[in-house]
Short mmCIF file of C-alpha atoms in Angstrom, two decimals:
data_model
loop_
_atom_site.label_atom_id
_atom_site.label_comp_id
_atom_site.label_asym_id
_atom_site.label_seq_id
_atom_site.Cartn_x
_atom_site.Cartn_y
_atom_site.Cartn_z
CA MET A 1 93.86 116.79 134.80
CA LYS A 2 94.01 114.73 131.65
CA GLN A 3 97.38 113.15 131.18
CA VAL A 4 99.60 114.26 128.13
CA ASN A 5 102.00 112.12 126.30
CA TYR A 6 104.56 112.38 123.17
CA SER A 7 105.42 109.69 121.37
CA THR A 8 109.37 108.93 120.61
CA VAL A 9 108.27 108.27 117.12
CA GLY A 10 108.51 112.27 116.83
CA PHE A 11 112.14 111.80 116.89
CA THR A 12 113.43 109.00 115.35
CA ASP A 13 116.23 111.09 114.06
CA ARG A 14 118.11 110.57 117.41
CA ASP A 15 118.82 107.97 120.02
CA ILE A 16 116.48 107.27 123.21
CA GLU A 17 118.45 109.68 125.71
CA ALA A 18 118.18 112.62 122.85
CA ALA A 19 114.45 111.72 122.08
CA LEU A 20 113.33 111.98 125.86
CA ASP A 21 115.39 115.24 126.25
CA ALA A 22 113.28 116.80 123.17
CA VAL A 23 110.05 115.35 124.40
CA ALA A 24 110.72 116.92 127.69
CA ALA A 25 111.98 120.22 126.37
CA ALA A 26 108.71 120.43 124.48
CA GLY A 27 106.91 120.74 127.82
CA PHE A 28 105.72 117.16 127.98
CA LYS A 29 105.42 115.17 131.10
CA GLY A 30 104.64 112.00 129.70
CA THR A 31 105.91 109.70 126.85
CA GLU A 32 105.26 106.68 124.91
CA ILE A 33 108.71 104.96 124.29
CA VAL A 34 108.91 103.04 120.96
CA GLY A 35 110.26 99.65 121.39
CA GLN A 36 112.77 99.46 118.30
CA ALA A 37 115.74 101.27 116.84
CA PRO A 38 116.76 103.90 117.34
CA HIS A 39 115.46 103.88 120.44
CA LEU A 40 114.69 100.68 122.64
CA ASP A 41 115.78 97.78 120.16
CA GLN A 42 116.18 95.86 123.19
CA PRO A 43 114.56 96.27 126.37
CA PRO A 44 117.32 97.21 129.42
CA GLU A 45 117.64 95.00 132.18
CA GLY A 46 119.64 94.90 135.36
CA GLN A 47 121.89 98.02 135.88
CA ALA A 48 121.13 99.22 132.79
CA LEU A 49 117.39 99.21 133.46
CA ILE A 50 118.00 100.70 136.74
CA GLU A 51 120.14 103.84 135.14
CA PHE A 52 117.47 104.10 132.70
CA ARG A 53 114.71 104.86 135.40
CA GLU A 54 117.04 107.24 137.24
CA ARG A 55 117.34 109.23 133.76
CA LEU A 56 113.88 109.22 133.48
CA ASP A 57 113.29 110.72 136.92
CA SER A 58 116.13 113.16 136.40
CA ARG A 59 113.73 114.78 133.63
CA GLU A 60 110.44 114.47 135.61
CA LEU A 61 109.09 112.34 132.50
CA LEU A 62 106.74 109.53 132.93
CA CYS A 63 106.72 106.72 130.49
CA ARG A 64 103.14 105.76 130.49
CA THR A 65 103.02 103.64 127.75
CA VAL A 66 105.48 101.46 125.72
CA HIS A 67 105.32 100.50 122.16
CA ALA A 68 105.92 96.98 121.54
CA PRO A 69 108.23 96.59 118.69
CA LEU A 70 106.35 96.60 115.00
CA THR A 71 107.50 94.90 111.79
CA ARG A 72 106.73 91.51 112.46
CA ASN A 73 106.17 91.53 116.14
CA VAL A 74 102.45 90.76 116.39
CA LEU A 75 99.90 88.54 118.36
CA GLY A 76 98.51 86.95 115.07
CA ALA A 77 101.57 85.64 113.51
CA PRO A 78 100.14 82.69 111.29
CA GLU A 79 102.87 80.45 111.56
CA GLU A 80 103.36 78.60 115.08
CA GLU A 81 107.42 79.00 114.82
CA TRP A 82 107.04 82.71 114.26
CA ARG A 83 104.39 83.28 116.49
CA ARG A 84 106.36 81.51 119.72
CA GLU A 85 109.07 83.98 118.62
CA VAL A 86 107.10 87.05 119.14
CA VAL A 87 105.70 85.94 122.34
CA GLU A 88 109.14 85.72 123.82
CA VAL A 89 109.82 89.31 122.35
CA LEU A 90 106.62 90.57 123.65
CA ALA A 91 107.13 89.35 126.92
CA ARG A 92 110.57 91.08 127.56
CA TYR A 93 108.77 94.43 126.46
CA ILE A 94 105.60 93.83 128.84
CA ARG A 95 108.19 92.99 132.09
CA PHE A 96 110.50 96.19 130.79
CA ALA A 97 106.90 98.29 130.69
CA GLY A 98 106.07 96.73 134.25
CA ALA A 99 109.47 97.74 135.58
CA ILE A 100 109.18 101.43 134.58
CA GLU A 101 105.85 101.57 136.08
CA ALA A 102 104.20 102.04 132.61
CA ASP A 103 100.41 101.66 132.48
CA GLY A 104 100.22 99.96 129.02
CA ILE A 105 101.77 98.41 126.03
CA VAL A 106 100.78 98.98 122.69
CA ILE A 107 100.85 95.73 120.31
CA HIS A 108 99.62 94.97 116.92
CA PRO A 109 97.15 92.18 116.35
CA ILE A 110 98.08 91.39 112.95
CA PRO A 111 100.67 91.49 110.73
CA ASN A 112 101.38 94.06 107.47
CA PRO A 113 100.77 91.83 104.40
CA ILE A 114 104.16 92.65 103.28
CA PHE A 115 105.73 90.39 105.99
CA VAL A 116 103.61 87.37 105.37
CA PRO A 117 104.55 84.70 102.99
CA ALA A 118 101.99 83.71 100.47
CA ALA A 119 100.00 86.86 101.61
CA GLU A 120 96.81 86.16 99.75
CA ASP A 121 96.38 82.63 101.25
CA ALA A 122 92.62 82.36 102.09
CA SER A 123 93.43 80.19 105.40
CA LEU A 124 95.31 83.33 106.83
CA PRO A 125 92.40 84.96 108.52
CA ASP A 126 91.39 82.11 110.57
CA ARG A 127 95.16 81.60 111.34
CA MET A 128 95.43 84.76 112.42
CA ARG A 129 92.51 85.05 114.70
CA SER A 130 93.39 81.61 116.25
CA ALA A 131 97.12 82.92 117.02
CA VAL A 132 95.98 86.39 118.31
CA ARG A 133 94.07 84.24 120.84
CA HIS A 134 96.85 82.02 121.65
CA SER A 135 99.36 84.81 122.00
CA LEU A 136 96.99 86.66 124.58
CA ASP A 137 96.37 83.30 126.53
CA ASP A 138 100.49 82.79 126.77
CA LEU A 139 100.81 86.73 127.55
CA VAL A 140 98.02 87.74 129.92
CA PRO A 141 99.74 86.00 132.84
CA VAL A 142 102.95 88.10 132.15
CA ALA A 143 101.08 91.08 131.89
CA ARG A 144 99.17 90.46 135.07
CA GLU A 145 102.35 89.81 136.85
CA ALA A 146 103.96 93.08 135.46
CA GLY A 147 100.91 95.05 136.22
CA VAL A 148 100.32 96.01 132.39
CA CYS A 149 97.75 96.43 130.36
CA MET A 150 98.42 95.11 126.71
CA LEU A 151 96.52 97.58 124.34
CA LEU A 152 95.67 96.32 121.04
CA GLU A 153 95.69 98.79 118.32
CA ASN A 154 93.72 99.58 115.01
CA LEU A 155 95.81 98.99 112.04
CA PRO A 156 95.76 100.80 108.63
CA TYR A 157 96.53 98.10 106.12
CA HIS A 158 94.31 97.58 102.93
CA CYS A 159 93.84 93.84 103.10
CA HIS A 160 91.57 91.04 103.72
CA TYR A 161 92.97 90.22 107.06
CA PRO A 162 90.67 90.17 110.39
CA LEU A 163 91.20 92.39 113.65
CA LEU A 164 92.05 95.65 111.63
CA THR A 165 89.69 97.59 113.65
CA LEU A 166 88.44 98.33 117.07
CA GLU A 167 84.85 97.38 116.11
CA GLU A 168 86.43 93.71 115.29
CA LEU A 169 88.90 93.55 118.21
CA ARG A 170 86.36 94.71 121.03
CA PRO A 171 84.68 91.04 121.11
CA LEU A 172 87.65 89.66 121.51
CA VAL A 173 89.26 91.81 124.50
CA ASP A 174 85.88 91.33 126.13
CA GLU A 175 87.04 87.50 126.41
CA TYR A 176 89.80 88.61 128.84
CA PRO A 177 90.45 90.68 131.96
CA GLU A 178 90.30 94.22 131.45
CA GLN A 179 93.49 94.65 133.69
CA GLN A 180 95.48 92.99 131.13
CA VAL A 181 93.84 93.74 127.76
CA GLY A 182 92.46 96.91 126.38
CA LEU A 183 92.59 98.88 123.17
CA VAL A 184 94.03 101.74 121.74
CA ILE A 185 92.69 103.88 118.90
CA ASP A 186 94.96 105.56 116.23
CA THR A 187 92.95 108.02 114.72
CA GLY A 188 94.97 108.15 111.31
CA HIS A 189 95.10 104.12 111.22
CA ALA A 190 91.18 104.51 111.39
CA TRP A 191 90.33 107.15 108.48
CA THR A 192 93.16 105.56 106.24
CA ILE A 193 91.00 102.55 105.83
CA GLY A 194 87.91 104.49 105.59
CA ARG A 195 86.43 104.15 109.45
CA ASP A 196 85.52 107.19 111.13
CA PRO A 197 87.78 107.51 114.18
CA ALA A 198 84.43 108.70 116.43
CA VAL A 199 82.85 105.33 115.49
CA GLU A 200 85.61 103.33 116.43
CA ILE A 201 85.86 104.89 119.72
CA ARG A 202 82.38 104.48 120.33
CA ALA A 203 82.96 100.82 119.39
CA ALA A 204 85.79 100.45 121.82
CA GLY A 205 83.84 101.81 124.63
CA ALA A 206 84.71 101.21 128.06
CA ARG A 207 87.85 98.98 126.88
CA LEU A 208 89.55 101.85 125.10
CA ARG A 209 92.43 102.48 127.30
CA GLY A 210 94.95 104.32 125.02
CA THR A 211 95.07 106.88 122.22
CA HIS A 212 97.42 107.40 119.19
CA LEU A 213 96.25 111.00 118.06
CA GLN A 214 97.35 112.11 114.79
CA ASP A 215 96.24 113.60 111.70
CA VAL A 216 95.80 112.38 107.74
CA ASP A 217 94.64 113.94 104.43
CA GLY A 218 90.81 113.89 104.08
CA GLU A 219 90.61 112.49 100.73
CA HIS A 220 93.94 110.59 100.16
CA PRO A 221 94.67 109.54 103.82
CA ASN A 222 98.06 107.51 104.06
CA ASP A 223 98.58 107.10 107.69
CA ASP A 224 100.40 110.67 107.63
CA HIS A 225 101.21 111.01 111.58
CA TRP A 226 100.60 114.94 111.21
CA PRO A 227 99.80 117.08 114.04
CA PRO A 228 96.05 116.98 115.05
CA THR A 229 94.28 119.61 113.40
CA HIS A 230 96.76 119.64 110.43
CA GLY A 231 94.48 117.21 108.26
CA GLY A 232 91.23 116.44 107.18
CA LEU A 233 89.85 114.63 110.36
CA HIS A 234 87.15 116.02 112.64
CA TRP A 235 88.89 116.68 115.92
CA ALA A 236 85.47 118.10 117.62
CA ASP A 237 83.84 114.62 116.66
CA ILE A 238 86.77 112.48 118.14
CA ARG A 239 86.85 114.51 121.22
CA GLN A 240 83.28 114.18 121.55
CA ALA A 241 83.39 110.44 121.06
CA LEU A 242 85.98 110.18 123.79
CA GLU A 243 83.82 112.18 126.14
CA ASP A 244 80.82 110.01 125.54
CA VAL A 245 82.47 106.80 126.27
CA SER A 246 83.86 108.51 129.49
CA TYR A 247 87.42 107.83 128.20
CA GLU A 248 89.79 108.45 131.21
CA GLY A 249 93.16 107.17 129.72
CA PHE A 250 95.92 109.04 128.09
CA TRP A 251 95.99 111.79 125.30
CA THR A 252 99.02 110.40 123.57
CA PHE A 253 100.07 112.00 120.29
CA GLU A 254 101.82 109.97 117.86
CA VAL A 255 103.38 112.81 115.48
CA ALA A 256 106.17 112.18 112.97
CA ASN A 257 105.82 114.29 109.88
CA GLY A 258 104.87 117.83 109.16
CA ARG A 259 103.07 119.30 106.12
CA GLN A 260 105.58 122.26 105.76
CA GLY A 261 108.77 120.63 106.51
CA GLU A 262 108.72 121.51 110.23
CA THR A 263 111.76 120.03 111.91
CA PRO A 264 110.77 117.31 114.80
CA GLU A 265 110.99 120.12 117.60
CA GLU A 266 108.77 122.77 115.71
CA LEU A 267 106.28 119.38 115.44
CA ALA A 268 106.37 118.73 119.19
CA ARG A 269 105.90 122.52 120.07
CA VAL A 270 102.95 122.94 117.64
CA THR A 271 101.52 119.39 119.12
CA ARG A 272 101.64 120.76 122.53
CA GLN A 273 100.18 123.89 121.67
CA VAL A 274 96.99 122.18 119.98
CA ALA A 275 96.70 119.92 123.52
CA GLY A 276 96.78 123.16 125.14
CA SER A 277 93.98 124.32 122.80
CA TRP A 278 91.95 121.76 123.91
CA GLY A 279 92.32 122.17 127.77
CA LEU A 280 95.06 119.56 128.02
#
């Protein structure tokens, strides 16, 4: 039985408790929790963590993955002070993911150019590659202790930075233990920068441990986060590619927007129907 999740990114109009209620109400048994406001801008600890786990249990809802904070919180921060700050933040979220028995934590390898001073500096690609490796070296022991796999995501940026695609990321993750470092395919990110998601899935191969399933416009994609089948992606090809690599991970839907002004609840219900039509 394939495990289906719905990301709390679909309910960023409310706090984490209301978002989790809505995920459960839509019929999902699993979720991916977004590690930033209005959800978990700080991972709970101590008694707050115990109570958070109890509330998940009361909903019969499993948090199977956590999405680490976004914006500047990337492995490949090109300045050392920035990188060290990020490693501290990511370590806290990795430990939180382990404490709630999540299997994976999604992390962005490199930053959006909007967050990078002198974003066109020719030295940035090499500095980012080096920073990603240093950050992974720092965090693999944390992930091992927490029992969590770090999932590096392909990204939608139109820039000259490295490690945007799973084809580029696969050789990198092969340098690290598969229990601690894997890959996650974001279907919309791939097409936004002109990459076929099915090709990316095959490039990831056995190191693919997660999915962000979302649709985008076929001709003018802009990381749209529509429900699958509502845009221009070829979902039969994507599903075949997942089968071809013997993918056994989670089917996580990362839907945030509708094409017809749907409410977040309507989008979740529509997405659940799509999952059901796929036999999930």
